[in-house]
GROMACS .gro file of N, CA and C in nm:
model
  327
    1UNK      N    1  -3.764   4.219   5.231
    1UNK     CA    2  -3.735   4.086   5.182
    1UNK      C    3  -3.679   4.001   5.295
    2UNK      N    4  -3.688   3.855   5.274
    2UNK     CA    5  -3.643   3.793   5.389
    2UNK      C    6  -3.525   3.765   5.366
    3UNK      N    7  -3.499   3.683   5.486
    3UNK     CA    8  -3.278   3.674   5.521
    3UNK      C    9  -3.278   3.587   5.372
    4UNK      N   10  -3.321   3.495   5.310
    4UNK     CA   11  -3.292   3.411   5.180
    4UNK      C   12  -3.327   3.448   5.116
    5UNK      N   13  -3.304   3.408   4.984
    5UNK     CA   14  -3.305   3.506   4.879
    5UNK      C   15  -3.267   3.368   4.820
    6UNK      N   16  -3.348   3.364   4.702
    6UNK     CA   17  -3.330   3.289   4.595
    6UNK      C   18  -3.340   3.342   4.461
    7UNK      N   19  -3.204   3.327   4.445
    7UNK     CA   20  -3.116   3.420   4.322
    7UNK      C   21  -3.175   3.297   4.197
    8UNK      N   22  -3.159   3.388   4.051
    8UNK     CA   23  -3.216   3.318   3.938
    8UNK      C   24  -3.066   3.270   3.934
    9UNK      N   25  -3.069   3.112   3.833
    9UNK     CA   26  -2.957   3.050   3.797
    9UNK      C   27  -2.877   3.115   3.725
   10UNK      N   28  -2.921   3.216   3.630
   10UNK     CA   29  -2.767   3.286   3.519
   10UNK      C   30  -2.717   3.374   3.649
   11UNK      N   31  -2.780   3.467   3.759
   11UNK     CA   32  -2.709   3.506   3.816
   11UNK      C   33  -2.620   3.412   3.934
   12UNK      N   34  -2.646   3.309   3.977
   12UNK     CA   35  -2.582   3.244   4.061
   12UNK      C   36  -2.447   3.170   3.971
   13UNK      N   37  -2.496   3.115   3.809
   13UNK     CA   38  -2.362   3.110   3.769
   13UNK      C   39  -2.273   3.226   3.749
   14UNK      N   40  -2.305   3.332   3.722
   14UNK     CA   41  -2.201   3.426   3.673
   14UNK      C   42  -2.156   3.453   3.795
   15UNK      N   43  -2.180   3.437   3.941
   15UNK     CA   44  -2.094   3.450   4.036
   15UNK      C   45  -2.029   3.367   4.047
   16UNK      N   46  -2.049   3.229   4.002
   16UNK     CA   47  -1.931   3.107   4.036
   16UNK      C   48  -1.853   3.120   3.970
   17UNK      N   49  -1.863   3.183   3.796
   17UNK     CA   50  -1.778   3.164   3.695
   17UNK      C   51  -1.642   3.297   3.760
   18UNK      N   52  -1.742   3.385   3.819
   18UNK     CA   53  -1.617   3.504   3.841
   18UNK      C   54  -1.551   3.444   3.986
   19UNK      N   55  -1.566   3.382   4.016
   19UNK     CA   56  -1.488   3.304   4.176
   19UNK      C   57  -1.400   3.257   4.068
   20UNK      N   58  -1.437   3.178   3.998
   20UNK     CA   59  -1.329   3.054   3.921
   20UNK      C   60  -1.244   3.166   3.788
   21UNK      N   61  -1.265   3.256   3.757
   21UNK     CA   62  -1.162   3.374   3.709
   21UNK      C   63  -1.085   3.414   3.801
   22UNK      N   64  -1.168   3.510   3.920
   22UNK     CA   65  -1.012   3.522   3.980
   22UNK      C   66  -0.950   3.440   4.053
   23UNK      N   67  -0.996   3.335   4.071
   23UNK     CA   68  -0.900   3.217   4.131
   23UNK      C   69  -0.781   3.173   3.997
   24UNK      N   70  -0.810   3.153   3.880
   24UNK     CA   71  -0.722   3.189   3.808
   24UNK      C   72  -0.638   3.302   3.759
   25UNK      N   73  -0.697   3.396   3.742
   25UNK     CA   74  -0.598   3.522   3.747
   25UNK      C   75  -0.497   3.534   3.861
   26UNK      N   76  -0.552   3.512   3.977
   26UNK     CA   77  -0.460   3.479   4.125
   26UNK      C   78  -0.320   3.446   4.080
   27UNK      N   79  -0.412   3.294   4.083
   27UNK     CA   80  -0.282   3.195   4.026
   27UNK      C   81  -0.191   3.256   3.907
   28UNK      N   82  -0.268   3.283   3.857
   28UNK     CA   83  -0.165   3.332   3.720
   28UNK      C   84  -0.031   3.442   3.760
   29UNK      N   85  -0.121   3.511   3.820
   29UNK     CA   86  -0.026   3.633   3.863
   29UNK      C   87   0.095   3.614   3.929
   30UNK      N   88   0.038   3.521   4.083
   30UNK     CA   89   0.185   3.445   4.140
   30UNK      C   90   0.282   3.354   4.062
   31UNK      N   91   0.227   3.344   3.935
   31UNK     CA   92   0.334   3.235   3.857
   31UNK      C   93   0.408   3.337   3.822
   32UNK      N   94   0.387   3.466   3.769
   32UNK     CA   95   0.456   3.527   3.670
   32UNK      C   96   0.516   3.657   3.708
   33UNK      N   97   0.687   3.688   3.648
   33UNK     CA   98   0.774   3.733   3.727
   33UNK      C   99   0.716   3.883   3.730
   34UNK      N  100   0.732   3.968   3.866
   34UNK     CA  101   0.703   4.071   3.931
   34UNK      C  102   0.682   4.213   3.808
   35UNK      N  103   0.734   4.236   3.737
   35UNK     CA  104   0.775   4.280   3.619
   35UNK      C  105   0.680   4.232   3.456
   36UNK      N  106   0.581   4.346   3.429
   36UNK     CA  107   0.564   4.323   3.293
   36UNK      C  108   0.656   4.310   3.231
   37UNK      N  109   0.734   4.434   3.228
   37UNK     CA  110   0.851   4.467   3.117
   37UNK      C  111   1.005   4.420   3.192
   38UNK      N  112   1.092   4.381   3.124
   38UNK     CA  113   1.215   4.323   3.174
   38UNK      C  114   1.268   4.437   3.237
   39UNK      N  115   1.299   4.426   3.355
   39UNK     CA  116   1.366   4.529   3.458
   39UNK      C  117   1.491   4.495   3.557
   40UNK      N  118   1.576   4.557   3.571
   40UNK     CA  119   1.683   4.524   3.645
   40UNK      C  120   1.621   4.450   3.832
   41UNK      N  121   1.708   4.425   3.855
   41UNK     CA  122   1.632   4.412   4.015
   41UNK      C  123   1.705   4.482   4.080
   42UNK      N  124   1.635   4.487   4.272
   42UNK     CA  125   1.667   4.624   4.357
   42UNK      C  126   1.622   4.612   4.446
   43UNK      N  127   1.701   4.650   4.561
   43UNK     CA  128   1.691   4.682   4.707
   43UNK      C  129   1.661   4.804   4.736
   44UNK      N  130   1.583   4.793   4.871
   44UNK     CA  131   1.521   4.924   4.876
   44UNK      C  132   1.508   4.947   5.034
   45UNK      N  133   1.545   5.020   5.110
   45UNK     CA  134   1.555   4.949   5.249
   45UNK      C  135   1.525   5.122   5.338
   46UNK      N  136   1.499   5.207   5.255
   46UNK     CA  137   1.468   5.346   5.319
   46UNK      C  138   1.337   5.361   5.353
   47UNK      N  139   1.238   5.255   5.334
   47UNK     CA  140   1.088   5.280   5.372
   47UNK      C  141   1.132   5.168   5.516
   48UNK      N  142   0.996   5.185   5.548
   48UNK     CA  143   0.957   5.115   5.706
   48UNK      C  144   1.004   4.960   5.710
   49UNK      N  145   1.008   4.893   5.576
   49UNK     CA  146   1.061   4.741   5.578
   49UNK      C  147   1.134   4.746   5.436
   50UNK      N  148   1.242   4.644   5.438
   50UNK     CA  149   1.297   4.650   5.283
   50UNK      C  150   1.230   4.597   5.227
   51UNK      N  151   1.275   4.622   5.082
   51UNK     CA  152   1.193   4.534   4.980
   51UNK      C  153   1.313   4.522   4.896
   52UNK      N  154   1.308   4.409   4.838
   52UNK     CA  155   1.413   4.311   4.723
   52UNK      C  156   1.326   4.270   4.618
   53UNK      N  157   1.354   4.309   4.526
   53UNK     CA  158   1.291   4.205   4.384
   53UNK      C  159   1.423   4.169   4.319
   54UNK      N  160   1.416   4.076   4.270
   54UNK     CA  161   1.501   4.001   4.201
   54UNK      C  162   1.496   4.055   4.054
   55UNK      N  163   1.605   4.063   3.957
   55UNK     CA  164   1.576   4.079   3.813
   55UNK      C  165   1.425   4.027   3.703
   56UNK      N  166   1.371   4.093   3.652
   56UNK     CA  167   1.231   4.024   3.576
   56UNK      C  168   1.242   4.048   3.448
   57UNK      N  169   1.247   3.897   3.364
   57UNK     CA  170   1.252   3.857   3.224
   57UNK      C  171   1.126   3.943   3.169
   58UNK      N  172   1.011   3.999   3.220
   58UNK     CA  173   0.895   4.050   3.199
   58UNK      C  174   0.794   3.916   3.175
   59UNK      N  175   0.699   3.980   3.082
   59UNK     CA  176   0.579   3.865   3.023
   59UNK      C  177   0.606   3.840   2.898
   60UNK      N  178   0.579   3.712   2.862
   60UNK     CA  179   0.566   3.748   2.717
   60UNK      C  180   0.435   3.762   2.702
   61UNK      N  181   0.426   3.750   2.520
   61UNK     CA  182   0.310   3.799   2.470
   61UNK      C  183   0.182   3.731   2.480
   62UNK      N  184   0.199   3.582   2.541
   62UNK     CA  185   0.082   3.484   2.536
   62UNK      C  186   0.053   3.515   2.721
   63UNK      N  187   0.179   3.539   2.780
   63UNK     CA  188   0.115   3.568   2.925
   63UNK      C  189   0.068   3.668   2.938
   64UNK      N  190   0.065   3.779   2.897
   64UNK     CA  191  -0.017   3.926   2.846
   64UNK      C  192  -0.170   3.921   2.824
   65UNK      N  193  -0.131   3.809   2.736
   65UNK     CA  194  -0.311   3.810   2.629
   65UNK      C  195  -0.347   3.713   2.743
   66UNK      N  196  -0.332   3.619   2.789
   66UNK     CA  197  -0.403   3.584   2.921
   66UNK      C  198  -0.474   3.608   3.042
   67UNK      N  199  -0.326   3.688   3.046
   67UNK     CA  200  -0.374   3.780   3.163
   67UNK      C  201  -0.494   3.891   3.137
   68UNK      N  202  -0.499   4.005   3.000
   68UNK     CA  203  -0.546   4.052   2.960
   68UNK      C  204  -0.707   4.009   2.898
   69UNK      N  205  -0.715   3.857   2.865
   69UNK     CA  206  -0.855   3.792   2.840
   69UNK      C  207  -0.877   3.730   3.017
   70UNK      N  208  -0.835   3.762   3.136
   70UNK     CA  209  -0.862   3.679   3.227
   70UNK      C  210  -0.938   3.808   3.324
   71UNK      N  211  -0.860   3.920   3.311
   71UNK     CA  212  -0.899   4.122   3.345
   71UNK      C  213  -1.045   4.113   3.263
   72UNK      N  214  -1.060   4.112   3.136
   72UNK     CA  215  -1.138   4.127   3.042
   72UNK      C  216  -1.294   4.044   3.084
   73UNK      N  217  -1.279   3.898   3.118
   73UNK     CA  218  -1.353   3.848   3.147
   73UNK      C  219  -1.414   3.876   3.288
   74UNK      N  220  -1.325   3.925   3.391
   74UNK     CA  221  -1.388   3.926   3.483
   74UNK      C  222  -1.434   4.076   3.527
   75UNK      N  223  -1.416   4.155   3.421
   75UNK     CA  224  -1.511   4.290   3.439
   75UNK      C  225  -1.644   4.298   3.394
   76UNK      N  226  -1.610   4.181   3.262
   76UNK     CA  227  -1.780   4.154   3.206
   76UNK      C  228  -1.871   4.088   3.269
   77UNK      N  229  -1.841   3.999   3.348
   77UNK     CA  230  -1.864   3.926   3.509
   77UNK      C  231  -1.911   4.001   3.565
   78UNK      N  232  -1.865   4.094   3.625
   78UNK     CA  233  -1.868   4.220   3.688
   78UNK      C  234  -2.007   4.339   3.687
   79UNK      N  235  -1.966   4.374   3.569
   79UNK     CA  236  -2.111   4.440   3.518
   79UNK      C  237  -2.244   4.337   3.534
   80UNK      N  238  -2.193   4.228   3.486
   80UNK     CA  239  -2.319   4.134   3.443
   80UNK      C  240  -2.379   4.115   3.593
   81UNK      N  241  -2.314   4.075   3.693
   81UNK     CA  242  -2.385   4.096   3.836
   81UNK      C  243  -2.457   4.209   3.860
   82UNK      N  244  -2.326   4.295   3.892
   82UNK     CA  245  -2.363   4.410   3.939
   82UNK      C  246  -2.556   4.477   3.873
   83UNK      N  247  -2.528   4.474   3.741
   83UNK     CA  248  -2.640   4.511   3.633
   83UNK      C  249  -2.749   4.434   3.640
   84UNK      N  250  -2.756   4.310   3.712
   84UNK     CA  251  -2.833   4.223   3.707
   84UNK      C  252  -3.007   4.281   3.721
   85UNK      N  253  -3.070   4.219   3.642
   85UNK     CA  254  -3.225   4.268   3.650
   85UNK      C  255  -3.290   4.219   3.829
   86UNK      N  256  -3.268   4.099   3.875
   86UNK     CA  257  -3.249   4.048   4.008
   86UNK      C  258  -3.276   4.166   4.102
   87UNK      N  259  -3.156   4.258   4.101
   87UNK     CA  260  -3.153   4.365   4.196
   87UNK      C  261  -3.224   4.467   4.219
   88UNK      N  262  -3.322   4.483   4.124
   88UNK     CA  263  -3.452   4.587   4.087
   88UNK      C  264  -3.561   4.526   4.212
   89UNK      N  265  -3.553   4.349   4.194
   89UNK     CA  266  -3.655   4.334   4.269
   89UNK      C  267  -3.633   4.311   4.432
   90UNK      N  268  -3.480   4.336   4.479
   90UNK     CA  269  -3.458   4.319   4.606
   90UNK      C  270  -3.492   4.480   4.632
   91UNK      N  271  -3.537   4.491   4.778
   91UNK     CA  272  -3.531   4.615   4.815
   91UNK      C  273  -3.431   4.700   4.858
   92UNK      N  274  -3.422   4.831   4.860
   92UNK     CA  275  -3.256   4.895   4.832
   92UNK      C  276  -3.197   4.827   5.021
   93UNK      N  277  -3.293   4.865   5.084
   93UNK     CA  278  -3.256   4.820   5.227
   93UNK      C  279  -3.221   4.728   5.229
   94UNK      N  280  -3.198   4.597   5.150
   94UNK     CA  281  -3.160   4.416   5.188
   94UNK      C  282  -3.027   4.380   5.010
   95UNK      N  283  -2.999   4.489   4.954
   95UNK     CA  284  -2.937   4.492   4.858
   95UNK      C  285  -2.762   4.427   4.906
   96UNK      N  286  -2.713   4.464   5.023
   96UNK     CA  287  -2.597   4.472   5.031
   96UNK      C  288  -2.573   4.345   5.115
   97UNK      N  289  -2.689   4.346   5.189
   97UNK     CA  290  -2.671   4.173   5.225
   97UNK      C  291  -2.708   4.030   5.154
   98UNK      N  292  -2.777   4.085   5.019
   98UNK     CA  293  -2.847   4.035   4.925
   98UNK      C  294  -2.734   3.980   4.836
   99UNK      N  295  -2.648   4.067   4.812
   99UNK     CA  296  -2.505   4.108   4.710
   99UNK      C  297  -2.409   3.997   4.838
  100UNK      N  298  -2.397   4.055   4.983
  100UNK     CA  299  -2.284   3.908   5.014
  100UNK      C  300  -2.361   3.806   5.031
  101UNK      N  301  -2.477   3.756   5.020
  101UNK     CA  302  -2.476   3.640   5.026
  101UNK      C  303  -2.449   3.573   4.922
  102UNK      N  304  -2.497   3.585   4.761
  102UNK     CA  305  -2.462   3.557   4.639
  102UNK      C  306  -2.311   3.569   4.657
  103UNK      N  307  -2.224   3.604   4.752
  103UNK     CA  308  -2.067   3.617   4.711
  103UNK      C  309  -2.059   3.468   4.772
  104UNK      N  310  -2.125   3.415   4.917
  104UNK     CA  311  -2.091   3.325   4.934
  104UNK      C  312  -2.230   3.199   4.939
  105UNK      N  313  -2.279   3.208   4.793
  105UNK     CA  314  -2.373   3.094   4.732
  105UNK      C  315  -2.301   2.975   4.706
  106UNK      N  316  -2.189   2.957   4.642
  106UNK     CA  317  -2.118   2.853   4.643
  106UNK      C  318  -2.101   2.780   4.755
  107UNK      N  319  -2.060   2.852   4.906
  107UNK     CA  320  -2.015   2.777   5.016
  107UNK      C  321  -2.151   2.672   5.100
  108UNK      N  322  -2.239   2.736   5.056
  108UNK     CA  323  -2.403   2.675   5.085
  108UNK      C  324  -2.408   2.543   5.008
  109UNK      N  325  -2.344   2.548   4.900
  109UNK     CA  326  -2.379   2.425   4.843
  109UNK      C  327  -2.343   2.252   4.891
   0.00000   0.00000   0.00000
């Protein structure tokens, strides 16, 4: 196959949609304190660099199910690429450069 590759549209969206999941899950994660469950905080200074966390209120239950529909969505993402009918017709030899370029189809645009 040659260096381009022109991917069908459901697979070129389901790679944008999973960019724009974990760019939210990202985000989500750095908002929310270090700690699912409420835990004291702690110094730790016997490995190679310290580490400090501060006390964590945990998640609540709506940042859970978020987080948990944001995991959820982007494994079904996941499969749905990966599984894609698309990849039958690239050859196994041009598969992996086939796979990063679809990672960076968006930046082409």
């Amino acid at each position: 196959m040659s260096a381009s590759h022109e991917f069908p549209s459901d697979l070129l969206a389901g790679q944008e949609e999973l960019h724009q999941i974990r760019a939210e899950l990202s985000a989500l994660l750095k908002r929310l304190p270090w700690s699912v469950v409420p835990l004291d905080g702690f110094t730790d200074d016997t490995g190679w660099r310290k580490i400090e966390r501060p006390a964590s209120p945990g998640w609540t239950a709506d940042e859970q199910a978020e987080v948990e529909k944001l995991r959820r969505r982007e494994h079904e993402l996941s499969v749905f690429i990966t599984g894609h009918r698309y990849w039958t017709e690239v050859a196994v030899t041009d598969r992996v450069q086939a796979r990063a370029k679809l990672k960076h189809a968006h930046e082409e645009e």
